[in-house]
Short mmCIF file of C-alpha atoms in Angstrom, two decimals:
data_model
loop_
_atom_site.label_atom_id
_atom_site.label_comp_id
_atom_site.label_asym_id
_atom_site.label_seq_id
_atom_site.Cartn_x
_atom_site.Cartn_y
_atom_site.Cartn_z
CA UNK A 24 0.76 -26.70 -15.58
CA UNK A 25 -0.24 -27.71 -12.15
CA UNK A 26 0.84 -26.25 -8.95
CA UNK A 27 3.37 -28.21 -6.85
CA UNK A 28 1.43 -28.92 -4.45
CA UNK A 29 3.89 -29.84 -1.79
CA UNK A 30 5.23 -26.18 -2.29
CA UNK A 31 1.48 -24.89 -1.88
CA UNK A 32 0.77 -26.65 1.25
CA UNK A 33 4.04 -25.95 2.89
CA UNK A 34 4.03 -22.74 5.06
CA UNK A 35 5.95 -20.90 7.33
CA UNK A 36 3.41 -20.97 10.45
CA UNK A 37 4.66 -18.93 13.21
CA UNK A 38 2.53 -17.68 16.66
CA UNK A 39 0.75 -14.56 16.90
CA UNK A 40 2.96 -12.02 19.03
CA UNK A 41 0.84 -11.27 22.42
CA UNK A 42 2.76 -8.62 23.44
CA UNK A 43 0.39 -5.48 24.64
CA UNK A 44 -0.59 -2.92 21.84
CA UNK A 45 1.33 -0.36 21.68
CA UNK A 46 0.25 2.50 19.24
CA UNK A 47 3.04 4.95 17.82
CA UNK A 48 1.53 8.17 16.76
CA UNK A 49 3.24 11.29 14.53
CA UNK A 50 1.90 14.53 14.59
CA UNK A 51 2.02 16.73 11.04
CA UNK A 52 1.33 20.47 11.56
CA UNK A 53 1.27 22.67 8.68
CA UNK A 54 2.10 26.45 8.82
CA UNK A 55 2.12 29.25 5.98
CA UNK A 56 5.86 29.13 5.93
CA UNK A 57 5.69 25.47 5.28
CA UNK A 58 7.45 24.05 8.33
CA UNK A 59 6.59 20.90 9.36
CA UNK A 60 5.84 19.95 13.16
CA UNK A 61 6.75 16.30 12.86
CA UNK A 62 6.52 14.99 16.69
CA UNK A 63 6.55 11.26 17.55
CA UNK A 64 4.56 10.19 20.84
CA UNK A 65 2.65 7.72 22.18
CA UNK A 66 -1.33 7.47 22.52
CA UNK A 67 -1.15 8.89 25.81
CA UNK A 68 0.46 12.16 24.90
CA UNK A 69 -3.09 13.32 22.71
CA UNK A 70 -3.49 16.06 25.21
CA UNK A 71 -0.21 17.29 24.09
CA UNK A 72 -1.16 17.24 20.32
CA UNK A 73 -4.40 19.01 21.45
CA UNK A 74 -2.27 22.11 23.02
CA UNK A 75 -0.32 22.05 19.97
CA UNK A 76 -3.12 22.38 17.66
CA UNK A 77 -4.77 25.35 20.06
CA UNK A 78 -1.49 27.08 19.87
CA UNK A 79 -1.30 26.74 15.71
CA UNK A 80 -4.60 28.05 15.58
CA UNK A 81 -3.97 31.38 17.25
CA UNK A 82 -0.72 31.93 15.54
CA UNK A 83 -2.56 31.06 12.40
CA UNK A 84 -5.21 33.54 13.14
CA UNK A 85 -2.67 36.19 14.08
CA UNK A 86 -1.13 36.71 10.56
CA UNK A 87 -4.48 36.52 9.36
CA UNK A 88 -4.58 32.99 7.47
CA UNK A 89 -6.28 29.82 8.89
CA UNK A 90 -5.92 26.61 7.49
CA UNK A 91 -8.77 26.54 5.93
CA UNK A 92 -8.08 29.92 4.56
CA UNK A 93 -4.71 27.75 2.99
CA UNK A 94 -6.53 25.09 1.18
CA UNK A 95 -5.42 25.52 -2.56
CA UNK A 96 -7.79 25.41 -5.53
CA UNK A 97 -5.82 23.37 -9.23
CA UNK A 98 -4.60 26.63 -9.93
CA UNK A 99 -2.32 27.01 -7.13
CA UNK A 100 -4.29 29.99 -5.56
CA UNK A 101 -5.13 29.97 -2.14
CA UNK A 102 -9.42 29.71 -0.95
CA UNK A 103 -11.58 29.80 1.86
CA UNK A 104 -13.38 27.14 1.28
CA UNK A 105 -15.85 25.48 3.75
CA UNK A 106 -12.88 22.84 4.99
CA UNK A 107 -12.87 22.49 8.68
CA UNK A 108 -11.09 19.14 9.56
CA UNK A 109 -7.32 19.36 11.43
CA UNK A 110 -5.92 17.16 8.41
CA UNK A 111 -5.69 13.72 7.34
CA UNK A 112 -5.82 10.93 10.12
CA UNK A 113 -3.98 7.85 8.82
CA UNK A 114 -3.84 4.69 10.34
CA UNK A 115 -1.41 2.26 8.91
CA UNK A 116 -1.89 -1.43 8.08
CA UNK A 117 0.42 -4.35 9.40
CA UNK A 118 4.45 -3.59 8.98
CA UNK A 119 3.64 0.54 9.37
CA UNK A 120 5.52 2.90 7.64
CA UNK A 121 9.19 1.53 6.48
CA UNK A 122 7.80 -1.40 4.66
CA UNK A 123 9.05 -0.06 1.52
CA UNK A 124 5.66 -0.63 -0.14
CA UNK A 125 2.22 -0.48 0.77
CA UNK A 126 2.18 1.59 3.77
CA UNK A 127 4.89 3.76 1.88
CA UNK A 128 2.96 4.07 -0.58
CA UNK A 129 -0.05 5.45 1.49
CA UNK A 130 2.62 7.89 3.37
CA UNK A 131 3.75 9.29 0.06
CA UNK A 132 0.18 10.21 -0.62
CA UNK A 133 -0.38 11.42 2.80
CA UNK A 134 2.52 13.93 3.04
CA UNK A 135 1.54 15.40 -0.32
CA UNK A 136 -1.72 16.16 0.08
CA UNK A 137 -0.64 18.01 3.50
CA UNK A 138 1.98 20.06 1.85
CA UNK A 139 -0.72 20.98 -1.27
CA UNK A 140 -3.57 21.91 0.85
CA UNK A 141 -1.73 23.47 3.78
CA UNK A 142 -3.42 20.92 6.08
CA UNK A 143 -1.90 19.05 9.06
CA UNK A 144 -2.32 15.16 9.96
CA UNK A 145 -1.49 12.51 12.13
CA UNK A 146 -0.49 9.24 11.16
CA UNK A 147 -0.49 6.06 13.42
CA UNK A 148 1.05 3.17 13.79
CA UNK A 149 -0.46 -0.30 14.27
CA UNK A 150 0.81 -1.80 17.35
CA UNK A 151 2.44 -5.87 18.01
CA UNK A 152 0.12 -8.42 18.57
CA UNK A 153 -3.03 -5.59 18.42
CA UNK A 154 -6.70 -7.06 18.92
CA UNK A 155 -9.72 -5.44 16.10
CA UNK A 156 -10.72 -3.32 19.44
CA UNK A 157 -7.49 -1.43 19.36
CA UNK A 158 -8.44 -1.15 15.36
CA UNK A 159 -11.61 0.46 16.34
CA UNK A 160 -9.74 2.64 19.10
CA UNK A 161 -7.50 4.07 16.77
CA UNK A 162 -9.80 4.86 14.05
CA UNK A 163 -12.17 6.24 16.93
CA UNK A 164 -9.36 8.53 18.52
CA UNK A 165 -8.69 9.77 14.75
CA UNK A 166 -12.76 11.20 14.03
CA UNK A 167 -13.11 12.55 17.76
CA UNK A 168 -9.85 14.50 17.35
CA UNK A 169 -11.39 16.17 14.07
CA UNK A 170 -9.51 14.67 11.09
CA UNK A 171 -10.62 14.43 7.97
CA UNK A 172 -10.79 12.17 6.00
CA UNK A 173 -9.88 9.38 8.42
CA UNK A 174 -8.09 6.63 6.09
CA UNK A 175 -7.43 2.85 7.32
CA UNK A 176 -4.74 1.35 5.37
CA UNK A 177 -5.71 -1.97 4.75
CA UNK A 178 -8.82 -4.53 4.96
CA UNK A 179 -8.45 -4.90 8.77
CA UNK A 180 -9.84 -1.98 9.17
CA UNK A 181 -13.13 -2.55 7.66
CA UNK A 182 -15.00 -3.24 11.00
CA UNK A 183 -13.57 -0.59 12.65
CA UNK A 184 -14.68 2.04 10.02
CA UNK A 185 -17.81 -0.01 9.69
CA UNK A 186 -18.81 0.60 13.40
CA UNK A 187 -16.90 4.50 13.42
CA UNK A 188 -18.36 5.66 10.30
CA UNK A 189 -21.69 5.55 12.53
CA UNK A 190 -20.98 7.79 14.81
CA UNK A 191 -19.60 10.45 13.00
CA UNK A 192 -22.07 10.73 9.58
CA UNK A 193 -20.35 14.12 9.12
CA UNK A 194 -16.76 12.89 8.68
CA UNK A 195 -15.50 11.36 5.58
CA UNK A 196 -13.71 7.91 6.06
CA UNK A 197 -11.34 5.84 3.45
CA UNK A 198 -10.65 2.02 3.67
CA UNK A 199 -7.31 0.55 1.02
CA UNK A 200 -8.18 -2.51 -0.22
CA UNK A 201 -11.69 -3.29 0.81
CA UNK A 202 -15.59 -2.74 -0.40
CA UNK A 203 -17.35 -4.48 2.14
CA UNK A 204 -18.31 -1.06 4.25
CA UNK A 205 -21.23 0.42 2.13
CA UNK A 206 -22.06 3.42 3.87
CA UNK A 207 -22.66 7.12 3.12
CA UNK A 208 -19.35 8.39 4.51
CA UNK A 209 -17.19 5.86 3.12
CA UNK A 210 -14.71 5.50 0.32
CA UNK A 211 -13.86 1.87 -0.09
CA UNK A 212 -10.56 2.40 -2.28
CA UNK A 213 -10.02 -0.51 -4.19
CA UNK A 214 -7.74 -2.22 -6.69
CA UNK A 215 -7.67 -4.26 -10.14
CA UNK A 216 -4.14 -5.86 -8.67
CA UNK A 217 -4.63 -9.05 -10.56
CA UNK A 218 -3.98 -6.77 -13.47
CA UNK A 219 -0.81 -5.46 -12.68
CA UNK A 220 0.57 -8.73 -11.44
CA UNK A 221 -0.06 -9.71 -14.94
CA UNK A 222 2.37 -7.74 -16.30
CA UNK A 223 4.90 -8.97 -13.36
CA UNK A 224 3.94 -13.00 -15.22
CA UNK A 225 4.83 -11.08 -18.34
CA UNK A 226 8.26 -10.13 -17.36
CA UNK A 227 9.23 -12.48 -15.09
CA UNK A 228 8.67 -15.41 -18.40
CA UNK A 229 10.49 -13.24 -20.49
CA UNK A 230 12.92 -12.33 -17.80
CA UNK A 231 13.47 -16.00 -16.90
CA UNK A 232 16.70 -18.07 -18.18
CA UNK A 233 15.51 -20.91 -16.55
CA UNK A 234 11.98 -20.76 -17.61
CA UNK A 235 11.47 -21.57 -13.58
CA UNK A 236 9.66 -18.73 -11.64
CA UNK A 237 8.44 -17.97 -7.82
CA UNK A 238 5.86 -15.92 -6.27
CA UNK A 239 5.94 -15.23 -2.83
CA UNK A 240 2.42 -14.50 -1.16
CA UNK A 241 2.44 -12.77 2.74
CA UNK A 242 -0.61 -13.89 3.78
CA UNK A 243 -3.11 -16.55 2.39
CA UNK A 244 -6.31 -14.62 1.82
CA UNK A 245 -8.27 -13.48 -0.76
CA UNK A 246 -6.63 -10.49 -1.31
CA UNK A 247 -3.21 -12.12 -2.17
CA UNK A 248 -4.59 -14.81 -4.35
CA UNK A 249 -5.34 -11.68 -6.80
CA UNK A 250 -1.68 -11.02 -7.23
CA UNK A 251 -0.76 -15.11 -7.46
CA UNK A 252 -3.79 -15.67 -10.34
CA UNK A 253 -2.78 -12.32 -12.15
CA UNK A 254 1.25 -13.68 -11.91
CA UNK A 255 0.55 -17.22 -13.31
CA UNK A 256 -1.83 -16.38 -15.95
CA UNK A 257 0.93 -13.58 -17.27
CA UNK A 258 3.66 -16.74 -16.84
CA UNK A 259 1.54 -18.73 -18.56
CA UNK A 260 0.62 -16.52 -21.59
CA UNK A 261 4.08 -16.21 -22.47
CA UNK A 262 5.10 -20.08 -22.32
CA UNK A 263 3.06 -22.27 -20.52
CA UNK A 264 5.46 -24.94 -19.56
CA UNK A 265 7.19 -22.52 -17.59
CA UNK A 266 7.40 -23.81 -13.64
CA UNK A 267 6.18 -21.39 -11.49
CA UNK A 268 7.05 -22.09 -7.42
CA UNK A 269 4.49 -20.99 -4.49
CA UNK A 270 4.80 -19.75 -1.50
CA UNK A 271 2.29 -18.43 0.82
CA UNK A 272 4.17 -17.49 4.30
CA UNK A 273 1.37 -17.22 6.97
CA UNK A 274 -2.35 -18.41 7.12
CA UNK A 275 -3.22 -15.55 8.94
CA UNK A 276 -1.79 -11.86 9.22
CA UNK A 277 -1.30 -11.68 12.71
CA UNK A 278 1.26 -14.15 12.43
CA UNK A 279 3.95 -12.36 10.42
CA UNK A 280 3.36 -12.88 6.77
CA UNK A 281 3.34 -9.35 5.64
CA UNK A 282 6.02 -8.02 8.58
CA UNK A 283 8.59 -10.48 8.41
CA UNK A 284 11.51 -9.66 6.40
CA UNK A 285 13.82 -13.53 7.74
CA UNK A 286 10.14 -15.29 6.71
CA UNK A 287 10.41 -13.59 3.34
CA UNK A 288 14.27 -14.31 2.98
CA UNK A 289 13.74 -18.04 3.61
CA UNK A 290 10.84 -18.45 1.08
CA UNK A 291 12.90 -16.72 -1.54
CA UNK A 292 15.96 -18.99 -1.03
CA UNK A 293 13.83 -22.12 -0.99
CA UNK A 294 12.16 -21.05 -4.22
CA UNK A 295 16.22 -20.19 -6.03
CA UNK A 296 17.00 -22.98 -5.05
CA UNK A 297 14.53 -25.10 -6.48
CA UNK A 298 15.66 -23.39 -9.55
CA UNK A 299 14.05 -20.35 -9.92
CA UNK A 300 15.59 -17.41 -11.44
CA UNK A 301 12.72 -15.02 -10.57
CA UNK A 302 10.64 -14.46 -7.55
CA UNK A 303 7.96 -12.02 -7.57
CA UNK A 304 6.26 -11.37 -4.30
CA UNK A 305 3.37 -9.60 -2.62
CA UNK A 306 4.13 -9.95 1.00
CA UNK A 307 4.57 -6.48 2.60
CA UNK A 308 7.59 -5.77 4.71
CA UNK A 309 8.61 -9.38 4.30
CA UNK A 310 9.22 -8.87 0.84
CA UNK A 311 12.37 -7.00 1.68
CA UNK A 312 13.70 -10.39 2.38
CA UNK A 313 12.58 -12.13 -0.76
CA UNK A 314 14.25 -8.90 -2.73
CA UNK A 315 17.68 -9.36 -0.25
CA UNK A 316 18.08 -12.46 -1.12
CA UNK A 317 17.50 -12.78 -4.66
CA UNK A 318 20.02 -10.10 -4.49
CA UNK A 319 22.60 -12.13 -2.70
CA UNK A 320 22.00 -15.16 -5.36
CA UNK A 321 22.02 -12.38 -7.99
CA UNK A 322 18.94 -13.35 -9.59
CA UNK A 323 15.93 -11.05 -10.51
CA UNK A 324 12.91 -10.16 -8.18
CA UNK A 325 10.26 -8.19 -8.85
CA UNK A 326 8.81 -5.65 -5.94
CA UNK A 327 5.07 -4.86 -5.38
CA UNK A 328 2.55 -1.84 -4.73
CA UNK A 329 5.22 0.84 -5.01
CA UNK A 330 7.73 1.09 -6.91
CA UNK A 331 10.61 -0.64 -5.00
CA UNK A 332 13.52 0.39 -7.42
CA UNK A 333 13.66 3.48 -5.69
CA UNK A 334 13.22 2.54 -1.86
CA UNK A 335 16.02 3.85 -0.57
CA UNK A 336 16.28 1.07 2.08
CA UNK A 337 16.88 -1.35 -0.85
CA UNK A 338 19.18 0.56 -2.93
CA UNK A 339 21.73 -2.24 -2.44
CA UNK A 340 19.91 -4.71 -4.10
CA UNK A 341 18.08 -2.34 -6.38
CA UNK A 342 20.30 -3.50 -9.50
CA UNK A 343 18.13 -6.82 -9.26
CA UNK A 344 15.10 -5.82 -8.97
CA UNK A 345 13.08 -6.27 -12.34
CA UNK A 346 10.34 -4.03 -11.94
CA UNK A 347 7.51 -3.71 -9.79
CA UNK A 348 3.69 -4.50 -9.91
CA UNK A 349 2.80 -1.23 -8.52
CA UNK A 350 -0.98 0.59 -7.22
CA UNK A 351 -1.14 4.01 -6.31
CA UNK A 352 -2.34 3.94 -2.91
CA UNK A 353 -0.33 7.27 -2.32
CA UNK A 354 -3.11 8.61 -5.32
CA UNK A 355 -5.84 7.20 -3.60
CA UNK A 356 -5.07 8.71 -0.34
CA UNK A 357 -4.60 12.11 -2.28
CA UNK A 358 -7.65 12.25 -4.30
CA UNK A 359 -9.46 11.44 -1.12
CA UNK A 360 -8.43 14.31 0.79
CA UNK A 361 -8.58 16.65 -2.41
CA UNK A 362 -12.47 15.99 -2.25
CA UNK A 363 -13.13 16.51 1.22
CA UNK A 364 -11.22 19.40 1.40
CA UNK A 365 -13.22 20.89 -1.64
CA UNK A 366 -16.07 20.13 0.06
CA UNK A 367 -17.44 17.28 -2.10
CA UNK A 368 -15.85 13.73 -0.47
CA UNK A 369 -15.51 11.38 -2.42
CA UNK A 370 -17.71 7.94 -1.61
CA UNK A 371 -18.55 4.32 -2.22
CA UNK A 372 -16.24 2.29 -4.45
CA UNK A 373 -13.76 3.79 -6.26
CA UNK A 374 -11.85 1.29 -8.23
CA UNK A 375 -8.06 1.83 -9.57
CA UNK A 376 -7.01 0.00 -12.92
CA UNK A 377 -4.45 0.16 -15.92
CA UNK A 378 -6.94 2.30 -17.78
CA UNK A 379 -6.89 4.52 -14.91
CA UNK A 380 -2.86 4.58 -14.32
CA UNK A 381 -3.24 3.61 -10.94
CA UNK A 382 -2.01 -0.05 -11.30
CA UNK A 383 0.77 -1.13 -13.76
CA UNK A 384 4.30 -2.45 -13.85
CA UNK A 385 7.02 -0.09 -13.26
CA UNK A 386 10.16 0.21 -15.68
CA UNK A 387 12.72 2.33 -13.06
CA UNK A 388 15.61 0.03 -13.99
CA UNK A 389 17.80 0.82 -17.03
CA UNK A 390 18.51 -2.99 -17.23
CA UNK A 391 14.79 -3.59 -17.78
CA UNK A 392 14.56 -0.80 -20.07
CA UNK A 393 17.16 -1.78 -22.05
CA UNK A 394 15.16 -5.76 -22.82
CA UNK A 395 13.48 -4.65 -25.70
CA UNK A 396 11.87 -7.79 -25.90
CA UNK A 397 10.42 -7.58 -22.15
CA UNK A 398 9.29 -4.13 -22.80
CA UNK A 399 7.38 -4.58 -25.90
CA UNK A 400 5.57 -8.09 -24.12
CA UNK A 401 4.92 -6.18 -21.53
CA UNK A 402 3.48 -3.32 -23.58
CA UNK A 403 1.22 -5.85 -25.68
CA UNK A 404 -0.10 -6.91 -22.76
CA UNK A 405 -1.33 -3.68 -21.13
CA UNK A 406 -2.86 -2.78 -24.43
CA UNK A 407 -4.45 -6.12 -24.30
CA UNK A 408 -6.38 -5.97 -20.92
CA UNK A 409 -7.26 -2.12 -21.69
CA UNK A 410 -8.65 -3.29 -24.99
CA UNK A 411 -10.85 -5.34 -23.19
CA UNK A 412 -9.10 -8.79 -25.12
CA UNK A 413 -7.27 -9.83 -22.17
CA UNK A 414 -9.47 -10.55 -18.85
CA UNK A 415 -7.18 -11.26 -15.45
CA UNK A 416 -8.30 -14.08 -13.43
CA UNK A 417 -9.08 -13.35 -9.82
CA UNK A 418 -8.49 -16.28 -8.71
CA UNK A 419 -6.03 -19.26 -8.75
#
């Protein structure tokens, strides 16, 4: 079927906030007894993180454990291996931690990799209406401090780490959702999310009373049309006379598409109205919105990159929400920092699939479950694109 094209040419459009960068910053100590430092401060207040790392490290060294000494081997036993980074520097992507999904998602991976290799961190948040020079700043201020890895959530930090990654050769740097920085030092973490939006087509046409569907797109880039060609080729494959609405919210990420919750919430209700009874979106923080309001209309919506059943922030709406088309950034972040911290980082392009386990659809909801139907579609369908007899689309 062809796309309605007055739906794919009409988009929300909004301005670019100019308001001066503004970078929040949290500080994650780790000590043997396992209590957390977690202090929240402002770029300018570095000096103070730097005093508080001085004053771990003697108190570390007077009961006779550093933190590298604290690094843990599989086996849960403790090393002294060769590790010599303060911890993980994270810098998150637009929408920061909160969005219930892909910065989440990083965060999860972030705080466990501190507490199983008793090493600290800092994570930092992007600031409103930021330029790629503040990028760069931030992923600067991370190496010079001495973490490591240093991760950038997100493709806009590719020329940051591109031009960073040069000046410090001996620390290992991590880029979510982008292969374009080929360099010796750098892990460009990547994912097959066509594949898991798939399964979200899947669903959502079995799911679907109306046989009418939505997706919901933050930003239109490249990136995103991955999730839309995965979504309507897994529609299709089920019935393809199914309508399927589009939505792309933004041209452009700076002006809102994937940190807009009210853009998200208008899309959705524009797309139910129409008739759809399912919206699946891949729009950041703005997909709270598009999960809100299919909520309110009681009508299904499935989530995206974690898995939003169990965001506490939408545990309101959580009855309605199918499943979600889920990648495990938090894994990526993890394994990352597992091999630097074992002395043997990780590097180039590491891709995430369903043969891998690090995309898929995921089933939290006993109402999902309990479609035997959906499940066993869904199923066939996973074994399908493993099997090599299914290949995802990249494209629309």
């Amino acid at each position: 079927m062809r796309r309605r094209r007055q739906l794919r040419t009409t988009r929300t459009r909004t301005r670019a906030r100019t308001a001066p960068a503004r970078t929040r910053t949290r500080t994650h100590a780790h000590t043997p007894a396992h209590a957390h430092a977690h202090t929240r401060t402002r770029s300018a207040r570095w000096s103070q993180l730097a005093l508080a790392v001085t004053a771990f490290a003697l108190l570390a060294t007077a009961c006779g454990e550093t933190s590298s000494d604290a690094a843990k081997d599989d086996d849960g036993g403790k090393k002294s291996g060769a590790y010599q980074g303060k911890g993980i520097g994270l810098a998150y992507d637009i929408g920061g931690q909160g969005d219930q999904s892909f910065n989440d998602a990083a965060f999860s991976g972030y705080e466990r990799a501190r507490e199983d290799f008793g090493i600290g961190g800092v994570d930092m948040e992007p600031g409103d209406g930021e330029s790629a020079a503040d990028k760069t700043q931030r992923i600067e201020q991370l190496a010079r401090q001495g973490y490591d890895p240093v991760i950038g959530v997100g493709f806009v930090y590719a020329p940051a780490i591109q031009e960073v990654a040069k000046k410090y050769p001996k620390t290992t740097f991590g880029i979510v959702d982008d292969n374009t920085v080929q360099a010796a030092n750098v892990a460009d973490l990547v994912f097959h999310e066509e594949q898991g939006s798939y399964l979200a087509g899947v669903a959502a046409a079995k799911a679907s009373r109306a046989r009418h569907v939505g997706f919901i797109g933050g930003v239109d880039i490249p990136i995103i049309h991955k999730f839309e060609a995965g979504f309507v080729q897994g529609v299709k494959s089920v019935d393809p006379k199914i309508r399927i609405e589009r939505r792309y919210l933004t041209e452009k990420p700076e002006e809102g598409g994937f940190s807009s919750p009210d853009k998200g919430q208008d899309a959705a209700s524009g797309q139910l109205e129409a008739g759809a009874d399912v919206v699946y979106h891949a729009a950041g923080l703005s997909g709270q919105g598009v999960i809100q309001e299919a909520g309110a209309q009681k009508k299904w919506a499935i989530g995206v990159d974690s898995d939003q059943y169990r965001q506490k922030a939408l545990a309101k709406y959580k009855r309605y929400i199918l499943g979600s088309a889920f990648k495990d950034v938090g894994g990526a972040v993890y394994d990352l920092t597992k091999s630097v911290v074992r002395g043997k980082p990780m590097t180039g392009t590491q891709r995430y699939d369903l043969r891998s386990g690090r995309v898929g659809f995921a089933d939290s909801n006993p109402a999902y479950r309990a479609r035997k139907d959906i499940v066993a579609a869904v199923e066939k369908a996973e074994k399908d694109i493993i099997n090599g007899r299914v290949q995802v689309r990249t494209r629309p």
